Structures are given as C-alpha cells and as structure tokens.
C-alpha cells in the first residue's frame, strides 16, 4: 500500500441517543465494563449515562402486520436468542472481536472497509495501511450501520455486524474518541433475502425481501452489541414479501413499500399501531429512496418509480410528472441541507443493451415537485452517485471523471480526473468503480487497475492513491461519528471540543482556518461533518437518511442474491 499524508479532519458533534438494550444478570459485568469504557468522563453526567446504557429497558410497539420488540434473551440450554445469533454467524467465534473492550484515545481517523469474493479488508483512510483482513467467501453487500463505527455485511445469513473499531462519542460540548479491535462481532440480524439498510434520524431500518419484515433499532445501540446482547428492535411486516424498503420517520411513523414478488406500486406511511396516515398506488416498480431537507421540521422523502418520482411531504404523497410514459430514478442520493435529490435517469423500459447506458441524471426538487435533467455527456452506473460537502451532486462517469454539479442550477462546476476510462459490465456483481464521499473527500475504487484514489472535492484534484491487492466489489467509509443522528441532536453549531487534533491532511492539504462547513450528503454514508478549526469540532446538523443507491435484480440465493439494486 502506498503511504499517504493526513486527511482533513472529519468530525461530527452529535449527541448519541440513550442506549436501549435488554440486559440480564448474566451480562451485568459486561455491560458495566462497556459503559465505563465508552462513557468514561469526569463529572456526574457520565454516571447517569452509564446507568442508562446498562439499563434493562424495552418497548412494545404495534406494527402494520406482525409487531413487537425483540432483543437479546438469556440463553437456556442452548436455546436462547443469543445462541441463535451466534449459530448464524458466517465466521468462527475465534474470529469475533469484543466491541466493549474499547479504550479512549486522543483521536480517531476515518476507515474504509472493502469487500471482494474472498473476504473483507479494513484500511486506514489516511495511510492506506491494512488494519484487518477477514476471510469470508462469496458476494457480500456493505452498508453503514448508522452509528459511525459499524458496517452491515449482508450475507445469506442476514445482516452481520463488522466493527471498524473507531467511535466518536459526543459528551456535552466535546467528543471523546474510542478505539477497539476491528473485526466481525458475531452479531447477526437474521433475514430472509436481507436487503436495504436505511439509517435515518438516529435509527437503523432493515428490510428483509423474503418476508417483508422491517426491523428498526437505535443506531448507537450497536456500539457495545455482542451476540449475547443485541439492540431491541421494533418490528412490523408488510402485507407480502417483496423487494422493498422502509424507514422510521422523525415522528415515529413508518414509511414503507408494499407489493409482492410479481409487482410493487404502493408506498404508504403508517403509525406504529398500523393506522394508515398516507398512501399512494401511483409508483410502479418503486425502488430507491432518499430523505431531503426537512420542511417545517417534518421529514421529506423521495422515492423512484417507473412513471416519475414521488415525494412524501406534509403528510401527503406528491407525484412528479416526467413528461414521458416511462422514466425511472431508482438510485437516489439526498442531503439533509438541500431540498434537491440527485438521481439516475432511465427512460428505456426495455434496454437496448444488457443495461441502459444513460448519460443524464435527475435533480429532483422535493419542494416544488419538479425535476431538472442534466446531461453529463458520459454514462455512469448505480455506484456512481454521491453528495459533496456543500450538498453538491457528485457523479463518476465512464470517462473516469468526477462531475461536481451545482444542485440548484444544474451546472457542472467541476470535472475532476479520478481514474481511467471504464464501462459498466453486464453483470452488476462484477467489480466496477465505487464512489463514496466523506467530508471534503471522495474515495473512488479503480477495479481495472486495482487501486483506490482520494479526491479533494474542494481543491478539485486527486490527492492520494493506494494500491490494492485486487478488484473490490463493495466499499464503505466510516468516520466514527454517527452518519444519521437524531434530528434533535445536531442543532448546536457552536464549536465542539474534540479530545485530540483529529486533523487530516493529504499531500500538504490542510484547510486550517479556511475550512468549509461540511453539511453535504454521505459523510460516511449519511452523516455530515464540519471542518476542524484549531482542534474544535463543529456541531453536526440533524441526520437523515441520504438515499439508497442500489440495483434491482431478481433474487437468486443460489447465484449470489440481489440486495437491492436497480438498473
């Protein structure tokens, strides 16, 4: 791996929601140690934090179909939930790491998890050094879990938790940074055809396509989760199994798709008792969702359909007319500081090739219910969409360039050389370029030349490059800070003091006093980072889900199942 200099500081001043875990006497010592390890700070506040973290609390909620709350249960003669989860893990227990054995450190630096057919590789995003390698054969999807530390590894078992080993814990006006050994934790959320992971407003939402089940839990409850002690989940089930998506909104209601294995055209919002709040059936082939900037303190969500997108706003669904019989935007990227959602733009109901190679993207206005189409002059694919530090659209195209788009005007303001020319393969599971953004930086894998490049989006240039052992199929980036904190957690934009400098620099690049306010999309998937000024972290804006960018294929577990992609 090529050595690099420092990345720019990635920090986020968010107040973690109170942990809600089921605990039992058998785990009391473990939880007490975990509470001390991750909440240690002088003053009486930490004692109450530790007590809240280790408390045995749960809630029972009613869903649209089956409902209830689930959490870790005490093992009895090998039949407890903990043993069920342990048995489901794809890796041996000897390979599990203990996320409760964390130590406080001066600073944490972003990390990158890569997946290939042989396993997982964790990199230091500053140096490119390999921090952990885990053998795990087969195709695997990666999704940020929402707490800034963990990544969901989607396998045939369900959603398996990989800890990157870094955590930025907000405490009042400052952060405490923690490190633990990275690796698979042994925690598994079983799911039949495990699919979309949506993080929004401090919650993580899992949708199982094989059953239509929806599991929601507090994202930060994963921080100290072990196979014996897993987060309490609030569960509901759709009317029928289908390739779908769901997310809990800030008011506690749930937005979810409905359908079956043959068709899906319905989206509805229900409360936890199953009472319908809003519904539309005018969304054939519904796929892809992204939360946009809140309006009057209420969530706004955009979803892709085959006859133009729909917008959920003010308790109602609004249709956007594309002026075409067929138009699909099934891959979306949102920003909680922009009412504009970036999406792909497909118009071929029956693609002329194996895939439609569109050169156009959509800028969907979630307030005016309109759509602007921008022609980039070069095609792209579903892993090509992201948002930049100011909410700008970022798209990686076949010519190897990053196109930076002013989301309001639709003007392409920068074209940055990133990798060599490439083209989407007919099989979406074959390695291809992947784009992720975090803070001021974009990370792009080059599958043809086995490397990972780092782009400074502010300077508009490539600032680093790491050699990889081979092509990768998935990538996730974490910063330690929650990607989508609860909306009430990021309202303070004052300086938050980080214990440690946490400054990152690529080839002498250092924003210093001239740092930009990082309020854009996908800073570690969904979180938003503020620049580091003389060791101070800025308060993070309220977090929202910032979109699902996935492919839609028929499910076939025998031939590497789909986990939510869209062509």
Tab-separated table of C-alpha atoms in Angstrom, residues 80-448:
chain	number	residue	atom	x	y	z
A	80	UNK	CA	-31.647	-18.514	23.709
A	81	UNK	CA	-31.676	-15.802	21.098
A	82	UNK	CA	-28.003	-15.206	21.726
A	83	UNK	CA	-27.204	-18.762	20.650
A	84	UNK	CA	-29.400	-18.389	17.583
A	85	UNK	CA	-27.444	-15.313	16.551
A	86	UNK	CA	-24.113	-16.970	17.319
A	87	UNK	CA	-25.034	-20.010	15.242
A	88	UNK	CA	-25.987	-17.792	12.323
A	89	UNK	CA	-22.603	-16.040	12.063
A	90	UNK	CA	-20.594	-16.691	8.908
A	91	UNK	CA	-17.288	-16.581	10.792
A	92	UNK	CA	-15.936	-18.734	13.590
A	93	UNK	CA	-16.299	-17.476	17.139
A	94	UNK	CA	-12.499	-17.367	17.362
A	95	UNK	CA	-12.593	-14.516	14.823
A	96	UNK	CA	-15.111	-12.396	16.727
A	97	UNK	CA	-13.962	-9.185	18.391
A	98	UNK	CA	-15.334	-7.645	21.570
A	99	UNK	CA	-16.594	-4.091	20.896
A	100	UNK	CA	-16.984	-3.475	24.643
A	101	UNK	CA	-13.202	-3.623	25.136
A	102	UNK	CA	-12.681	-0.046	23.974
A	103	UNK	CA	-10.043	2.413	25.148
A	104	UNK	CA	-10.109	6.180	24.960
A	105	UNK	CA	-7.611	7.721	22.528
A	106	UNK	CA	-6.664	11.252	21.530
A	107	UNK	CA	-8.134	10.981	18.038
A	108	UNK	CA	-9.685	8.594	15.554
A	109	UNK	CA	-9.226	8.650	11.799
A	110	UNK	CA	-11.639	7.540	9.057
A	111	UNK	CA	-11.534	3.931	7.952
A	112	UNK	CA	-12.536	2.160	4.759
A	113	UNK	CA	-13.959	-1.359	4.517
A	114	UNK	CA	-13.581	-3.177	1.205
A	115	UNK	CA	-15.220	-6.407	0.100
A	116	UNK	CA	-14.212	-8.930	-2.536
A	117	UNK	CA	-15.035	-12.560	-3.277
A	118	UNK	CA	-12.518	-13.799	-0.699
A	119	UNK	CA	-13.270	-11.568	2.259
A	120	UNK	CA	-13.107	-8.141	3.859
A	121	UNK	CA	-10.226	-5.673	4.175
A	122	UNK	CA	-10.205	-2.663	6.517
A	123	UNK	CA	-7.937	0.258	5.611
A	124	UNK	CA	-6.746	3.360	7.404
A	125	UNK	CA	-8.157	6.122	5.180
A	126	UNK	CA	-5.170	8.349	5.945
A	127	UNK	CA	-2.361	5.949	5.109
A	128	UNK	CA	-3.968	3.119	3.172
A	129	UNK	CA	-2.483	0.652	5.659
A	130	UNK	CA	-4.332	-2.634	6.147
A	131	UNK	CA	-5.786	-2.764	9.662
A	132	UNK	CA	-7.762	-6.011	9.424
A	133	UNK	CA	-8.349	-8.826	6.973
A	134	UNK	CA	-11.243	-11.251	7.407
A	135	UNK	CA	-11.760	-14.319	5.255
A	136	UNK	CA	-15.405	-14.515	4.172
A	137	UNK	CA	-16.068	-16.105	0.798
A	138	UNK	CA	-18.820	-15.090	-1.588
A	139	UNK	CA	-20.521	-11.917	-2.727
A	140	UNK	CA	-21.318	-9.536	0.128
A	141	UNK	CA	-23.039	-6.146	0.260
A	142	UNK	CA	-21.787	-3.438	2.641
A	143	UNK	CA	-23.975	-0.772	4.263
A	144	UNK	CA	-23.136	1.708	7.000
A	145	UNK	CA	-24.982	0.745	10.176
A	146	UNK	CA	-25.615	4.336	11.264
A	147	UNK	CA	-23.522	4.623	14.436
A	148	UNK	CA	-20.323	5.708	12.679
A	149	UNK	CA	-18.489	2.594	13.817
A	150	UNK	CA	-20.195	-0.499	12.441
A	151	UNK	CA	-20.890	-1.769	8.949
A	152	UNK	CA	-23.594	-4.232	7.991
A	153	UNK	CA	-22.154	-7.074	5.937
A	154	UNK	CA	-25.091	-8.559	4.046
A	155	UNK	CA	-24.721	-12.284	3.502
A	156	UNK	CA	-27.062	-15.218	3.011
A	157	UNK	CA	-27.301	-15.318	6.833
A	158	UNK	CA	-28.718	-11.801	7.089
A	159	UNK	CA	-27.080	-8.574	8.278
A	160	UNK	CA	-23.789	-9.367	10.028
A	161	UNK	CA	-22.026	-6.656	12.008
A	162	UNK	CA	-18.417	-5.657	11.333
A	163	UNK	CA	-16.872	-3.201	13.800
A	164	UNK	CA	-14.321	-0.823	12.303
A	165	UNK	CA	-13.059	-0.164	15.825
A	166	UNK	CA	-13.496	3.634	15.961
A	167	UNK	CA	-16.105	5.756	17.730
A	168	UNK	CA	-16.552	9.469	18.367
A	169	UNK	CA	-18.780	9.781	21.431
A	170	UNK	CA	-20.390	13.186	21.949
A	171	UNK	CA	-20.373	14.460	25.517
A	172	UNK	CA	-21.773	17.924	26.055
A	173	UNK	CA	-19.727	20.371	24.031
A	174	UNK	CA	-16.955	17.953	23.080
A	175	UNK	CA	-16.135	14.497	21.805
A	176	UNK	CA	-14.400	11.527	23.355
A	177	UNK	CA	-12.699	9.185	20.919
A	178	UNK	CA	-12.506	5.420	21.383
A	179	UNK	CA	-10.772	2.542	19.669
A	180	UNK	CA	-11.390	-1.174	19.906
A	181	UNK	CA	-10.169	-4.168	17.954
A	182	UNK	CA	-11.780	-4.184	14.493
A	183	UNK	CA	-13.492	-7.219	13.021
A	184	UNK	CA	-16.680	-9.243	12.908
A	185	UNK	CA	-18.541	-9.061	16.215
A	186	UNK	CA	-20.601	-12.233	15.780
A	187	UNK	CA	-23.796	-10.153	15.914
A	188	UNK	CA	-26.255	-11.129	13.200
A	189	UNK	CA	-29.709	-9.826	12.406
A	190	UNK	CA	-31.188	-12.825	10.588
A	191	UNK	CA	-33.164	-12.020	7.455
A	192	UNK	CA	-34.564	-13.960	4.528
A	193	UNK	CA	-33.063	-12.227	1.481
A	194	UNK	CA	-31.689	-9.414	3.647
A	195	UNK	CA	-31.933	-6.189	1.681
A	196	UNK	CA	-31.977	-2.440	2.200
A	197	UNK	CA	-30.359	-0.818	5.228
A	198	UNK	CA	-31.655	2.720	5.789
A	199	UNK	CA	-30.248	4.968	8.507
A	200	UNK	CA	-32.371	7.973	9.401
A	201	UNK	CA	-32.876	10.205	12.436
A	202	UNK	CA	-30.774	8.061	14.777
A	203	UNK	CA	-32.476	4.819	13.739
A	204	UNK	CA	-31.370	1.889	11.586
A	205	UNK	CA	-34.018	0.164	9.468
A	206	UNK	CA	-33.589	-3.310	7.977
A	207	UNK	CA	-35.883	-4.722	5.280
A	208	UNK	CA	-35.968	-8.458	4.502
A	209	UNK	CA	-37.242	-9.019	0.977
A	210	UNK	CA	-38.023	-12.691	1.581
A	211	UNK	CA	-40.597	-11.959	4.285
A	212	UNK	CA	-41.391	-8.244	4.045
A	213	UNK	CA	-40.262	-7.822	7.635
A	214	UNK	CA	-38.990	-4.486	8.934
A	215	UNK	CA	-36.661	-4.265	11.939
A	216	UNK	CA	-35.825	-0.865	13.432
A	217	UNK	CA	-33.419	-0.068	16.261
A	218	UNK	CA	-31.476	2.856	17.712
A	219	UNK	CA	-28.278	3.026	15.675
A	220	UNK	CA	-25.990	3.753	18.601
A	221	UNK	CA	-27.258	0.656	20.413
A	222	UNK	CA	-24.849	-1.271	18.191
A	223	UNK	CA	-21.842	0.370	19.864
A	224	UNK	CA	-21.492	-2.329	22.510
A	225	UNK	CA	-23.636	-5.062	20.976
A	226	UNK	CA	-22.451	-8.655	21.287
A	227	UNK	CA	-24.089	-11.947	20.288
A	228	UNK	CA	-25.399	-12.194	23.863
A	229	UNK	CA	-26.719	-8.644	23.986
A	230	UNK	CA	-28.239	-7.168	20.850
A	231	UNK	CA	-30.280	-3.993	20.302
A	232	UNK	CA	-34.000	-4.022	20.990
A	233	UNK	CA	-35.846	-3.869	17.661
A	234	UNK	CA	-39.276	-2.549	16.799
A	235	UNK	CA	-40.737	-4.873	14.200
A	236	UNK	CA	-43.517	-4.891	11.656
A	237	UNK	CA	-44.281	-6.827	8.486
A	238	UNK	CA	-45.677	-5.728	5.138
A	239	UNK	CA	-48.665	-7.465	3.607
A	240	UNK	CA	-46.484	-9.652	1.387
A	241	UNK	CA	-42.830	-10.395	0.747
A	242	UNK	CA	-41.281	-8.150	-1.904
A	243	UNK	CA	-38.138	-6.238	-2.793
A	244	UNK	CA	-38.844	-3.205	-0.670
A	245	UNK	CA	-37.596	-0.518	1.650
A	246	UNK	CA	-38.762	1.144	4.862
A	247	UNK	CA	-37.686	3.838	7.287
A	248	UNK	CA	-38.988	5.231	10.539
A	249	UNK	CA	-39.668	8.951	10.269
A	250	UNK	CA	-38.868	11.526	12.936
A	251	UNK	CA	-42.461	11.498	14.224
A	252	UNK	CA	-42.306	7.734	14.837
A	253	UNK	CA	-44.392	6.744	11.829
A	254	UNK	CA	-43.029	4.298	9.273
A	255	UNK	CA	-42.780	4.819	5.521
A	256	UNK	CA	-42.754	1.519	3.670
A	257	UNK	CA	-43.319	-0.002	0.262
A	258	UNK	CA	-45.950	-2.662	-0.371
A	259	UNK	CA	-46.031	-5.266	-3.113
A	260	UNK	CA	-45.293	-8.892	-3.886
A	261	UNK	CA	-42.720	-10.855	-5.851
A	262	UNK	CA	-44.505	-10.033	-9.137
A	263	UNK	CA	-45.169	-6.296	-8.792
A	264	UNK	CA	-44.929	-3.333	-6.465
A	265	UNK	CA	-46.514	0.068	-6.918
A	266	UNK	CA	-47.652	1.097	-3.440
A	267	UNK	CA	-45.992	3.262	-0.794
A	268	UNK	CA	-47.664	4.107	2.479
A	269	UNK	CA	-46.995	5.727	5.833
A	270	UNK	CA	-48.441	4.105	8.955
A	271	UNK	CA	-48.126	4.699	12.657
A	272	UNK	CA	-46.784	2.000	14.963
A	273	UNK	CA	-50.327	0.766	15.584
A	274	UNK	CA	-50.737	0.178	11.848
A	275	UNK	CA	-53.098	3.111	11.237
A	276	UNK	CA	-52.649	4.459	7.730
A	277	UNK	CA	-51.527	8.095	7.512
A	278	UNK	CA	-50.924	8.384	3.771
A	279	UNK	CA	-50.838	6.087	0.754
A	280	UNK	CA	-50.144	6.168	-2.971
A	281	UNK	CA	-50.519	3.428	-5.553
A	282	UNK	CA	-49.065	5.562	-8.333
A	283	UNK	CA	-45.477	4.305	-8.095
A	284	UNK	CA	-44.997	1.264	-10.350
A	285	UNK	CA	-41.696	-0.529	-9.817
A	286	UNK	CA	-40.991	1.552	-6.711
A	287	UNK	CA	-37.282	1.452	-5.929
A	288	UNK	CA	-34.789	3.768	-4.307
A	289	UNK	CA	-35.446	6.335	-1.600
A	290	UNK	CA	-33.712	9.358	-0.145
A	291	UNK	CA	-34.586	11.885	2.532
A	292	UNK	CA	-34.252	15.519	1.563
A	293	UNK	CA	-34.085	18.644	3.710
A	294	UNK	CA	-36.850	18.807	6.294
A	295	UNK	CA	-39.653	21.299	5.714
A	296	UNK	CA	-41.129	22.993	8.797
A	297	UNK	CA	-39.451	20.358	10.951
A	298	UNK	CA	-41.081	17.476	9.090
A	299	UNK	CA	-39.465	14.753	7.010
A	300	UNK	CA	-39.416	14.867	3.223
A	301	UNK	CA	-38.705	11.617	1.366
A	302	UNK	CA	-38.288	10.996	-2.375
A	303	UNK	CA	-38.849	7.585	-3.981
A	304	UNK	CA	-38.211	6.388	-7.521
A	305	UNK	CA	-40.958	4.952	-9.726
A	306	UNK	CA	-41.215	3.899	-13.373
A	307	UNK	CA	-43.513	6.827	-14.220
A	308	UNK	CA	-41.651	9.609	-12.418
A	309	UNK	CA	-40.679	10.048	-8.749
A	310	UNK	CA	-42.992	10.613	-5.810
A	311	UNK	CA	-42.390	12.874	-2.812
A	312	UNK	CA	-43.749	12.383	0.703
A	313	UNK	CA	-44.156	15.798	2.307
A	314	UNK	CA	-46.579	17.376	4.788
A	315	UNK	CA	-48.259	14.043	5.412
A	316	UNK	CA	-49.134	13.516	1.740
A	317	UNK	CA	-47.656	11.980	-1.395
A	318	UNK	CA	-46.950	14.240	-4.372
A	319	UNK	CA	-46.328	12.994	-7.927
A	320	UNK	CA	-43.709	14.435	-10.279
A	321	UNK	CA	-44.698	14.187	-13.931
A	322	UNK	CA	-41.614	13.427	-16.075
A	323	UNK	CA	-43.471	14.082	-19.332
A	324	UNK	CA	-42.620	10.561	-20.502
A	325	UNK	CA	-44.500	7.281	-20.446
A	326	UNK	CA	-41.523	5.572	-18.784
A	327	UNK	CA	-38.966	7.296	-16.580
A	328	UNK	CA	-37.198	5.695	-13.647
A	329	UNK	CA	-34.888	7.089	-10.988
A	330	UNK	CA	-34.206	4.013	-8.869
A	331	UNK	CA	-30.928	5.205	-7.345
A	332	UNK	CA	-31.093	8.349	-5.253
A	333	UNK	CA	-28.694	10.443	-3.161
A	334	UNK	CA	-30.064	13.101	-0.801
A	335	UNK	CA	-28.739	15.753	1.540
A	336	UNK	CA	-30.429	16.993	4.693
A	337	UNK	CA	-29.329	20.508	3.803
A	338	UNK	CA	-30.845	20.521	0.342
A	339	UNK	CA	-34.354	20.097	-0.988
A	340	UNK	CA	-32.812	18.675	-4.171
A	341	UNK	CA	-32.264	14.923	-4.510
A	342	UNK	CA	-29.795	13.539	-7.059
A	343	UNK	CA	-30.986	10.519	-9.027
A	344	UNK	CA	-30.219	8.448	-12.070
A	345	UNK	CA	-32.386	8.983	-15.151
A	346	UNK	CA	-33.548	5.910	-17.074
A	347	UNK	CA	-36.040	6.075	-19.960
A	348	UNK	CA	-35.738	2.659	-21.653
A	349	UNK	CA	-38.441	0.271	-20.466
A	350	UNK	CA	-36.678	-2.467	-22.394
A	351	UNK	CA	-32.947	-1.535	-22.518
A	352	UNK	CA	-31.332	-1.819	-25.933
A	353	UNK	CA	-28.314	-3.446	-24.268
A	354	UNK	CA	-27.982	-5.530	-21.128
A	355	UNK	CA	-28.029	-2.222	-19.234
A	356	UNK	CA	-29.234	1.246	-20.149
A	357	UNK	CA	-26.195	3.480	-20.514
A	358	UNK	CA	-27.788	6.843	-19.845
A	359	UNK	CA	-25.665	9.987	-19.737
A	360	UNK	CA	-28.317	12.005	-17.912
A	361	UNK	CA	-29.007	12.488	-14.218
A	362	UNK	CA	-32.057	13.918	-12.476
A	363	UNK	CA	-32.165	16.747	-9.927
A	364	UNK	CA	-35.465	16.221	-8.115
A	365	UNK	CA	-36.930	19.250	-6.320
A	366	UNK	CA	-38.785	17.889	-3.293
A	367	UNK	CA	-40.485	21.224	-2.532
A	368	UNK	CA	-41.712	22.251	-5.988
A	369	UNK	CA	-42.336	18.670	-7.143
A	370	UNK	CA	-40.303	19.168	-10.303
A	371	UNK	CA	-37.286	17.573	-11.947
A	372	UNK	CA	-34.331	19.029	-13.833
A	373	UNK	CA	-32.388	16.779	-16.221
A	374	UNK	CA	-28.622	17.263	-16.649
A	375	UNK	CA	-26.677	15.602	-19.476
A	376	UNK	CA	-23.135	14.759	-18.360
A	377	UNK	CA	-22.011	13.584	-21.784
A	378	UNK	CA	-20.745	10.275	-20.392
A	379	UNK	CA	-22.557	7.363	-18.795
A	380	UNK	CA	-22.336	6.046	-15.222
A	381	UNK	CA	-23.825	3.307	-13.037
A	382	UNK	CA	-25.580	2.813	-9.712
A	383	UNK	CA	-22.384	3.090	-7.653
A	384	UNK	CA	-21.596	6.481	-9.223
A	385	UNK	CA	-23.829	8.843	-7.215
A	386	UNK	CA	-22.935	10.813	-4.057
A	387	UNK	CA	-23.185	14.271	-2.493
A	388	UNK	CA	-20.359	16.664	-1.691
A	389	UNK	CA	-19.511	18.791	1.374
A	390	UNK	CA	-21.847	21.630	0.346
A	391	UNK	CA	-24.657	19.365	-0.852
A	392	UNK	CA	-23.470	19.422	-4.457
A	393	UNK	CA	-24.078	16.370	-6.645
A	394	UNK	CA	-21.086	14.159	-7.407
A	395	UNK	CA	-21.173	11.616	-10.245
A	396	UNK	CA	-18.406	9.312	-11.507
A	397	UNK	CA	-18.738	8.807	-15.269
A	398	UNK	CA	-17.305	6.351	-17.818
A	399	UNK	CA	-14.581	8.833	-18.799
A	400	UNK	CA	-13.086	8.453	-15.313
A	401	UNK	CA	-14.039	11.939	-14.156
A	402	UNK	CA	-15.900	13.141	-11.102
A	403	UNK	CA	-18.619	15.550	-12.212
A	404	UNK	CA	-19.448	18.072	-9.492
A	405	UNK	CA	-22.921	19.535	-10.069
A	406	UNK	CA	-24.446	22.652	-8.545
A	407	UNK	CA	-27.676	21.080	-7.344
A	408	UNK	CA	-29.669	24.299	-7.646
A	409	UNK	CA	-28.661	25.401	-11.151
A	410	UNK	CA	-27.770	22.020	-12.627
A	411	UNK	CA	-24.425	23.402	-13.843
A	412	UNK	CA	-21.436	21.063	-13.863
A	413	UNK	CA	-18.975	23.251	-11.969
A	414	UNK	CA	-16.015	20.838	-11.878
A	415	UNK	CA	-14.771	17.820	-13.799
A	416	UNK	CA	-12.027	16.145	-11.783
A	417	UNK	CA	-9.746	13.429	-13.157
A	418	UNK	CA	-10.173	10.411	-10.896
A	419	UNK	CA	-9.483	7.071	-12.630
A	420	UNK	CA	-9.063	5.687	-16.145
A	421	UNK	CA	-11.908	5.126	-18.574
A	422	UNK	CA	-14.283	2.319	-17.674
A	423	UNK	CA	-17.649	0.844	-18.578
A	424	UNK	CA	-20.367	-0.894	-16.594
A	425	UNK	CA	-20.323	-4.650	-17.048
A	426	UNK	CA	-23.442	-6.605	-17.943
A	427	UNK	CA	-23.342	-8.390	-14.560
A	428	UNK	CA	-23.733	-5.834	-11.765
A	429	UNK	CA	-21.929	-8.087	-9.267
A	430	UNK	CA	-18.700	-7.925	-11.257
A	431	UNK	CA	-16.168	-5.465	-9.798
A	432	UNK	CA	-16.520	-1.916	-11.019
A	433	UNK	CA	-15.714	1.594	-9.788
A	434	UNK	CA	-17.270	2.645	-6.478
A	435	UNK	CA	-17.725	6.242	-5.303
A	436	UNK	CA	-18.123	7.245	-1.653
A	437	UNK	CA	-17.775	10.679	-0.083
A	438	UNK	CA	-16.817	11.711	3.447
A	439	UNK	CA	-16.279	15.326	4.436
A	440	UNK	CA	-14.320	17.160	1.738
A	441	UNK	CA	-13.122	13.934	0.176
A	442	UNK	CA	-14.300	11.432	-2.398
A	443	UNK	CA	-12.983	7.863	-2.399
A	444	UNK	CA	-13.037	6.002	-5.711
A	445	UNK	CA	-12.011	2.425	-6.406
A	446	UNK	CA	-10.453	1.596	-9.768
A	447	UNK	CA	-11.379	-2.012	-10.493
A	448	UNK	CA	-9.333	-2.192	-13.689
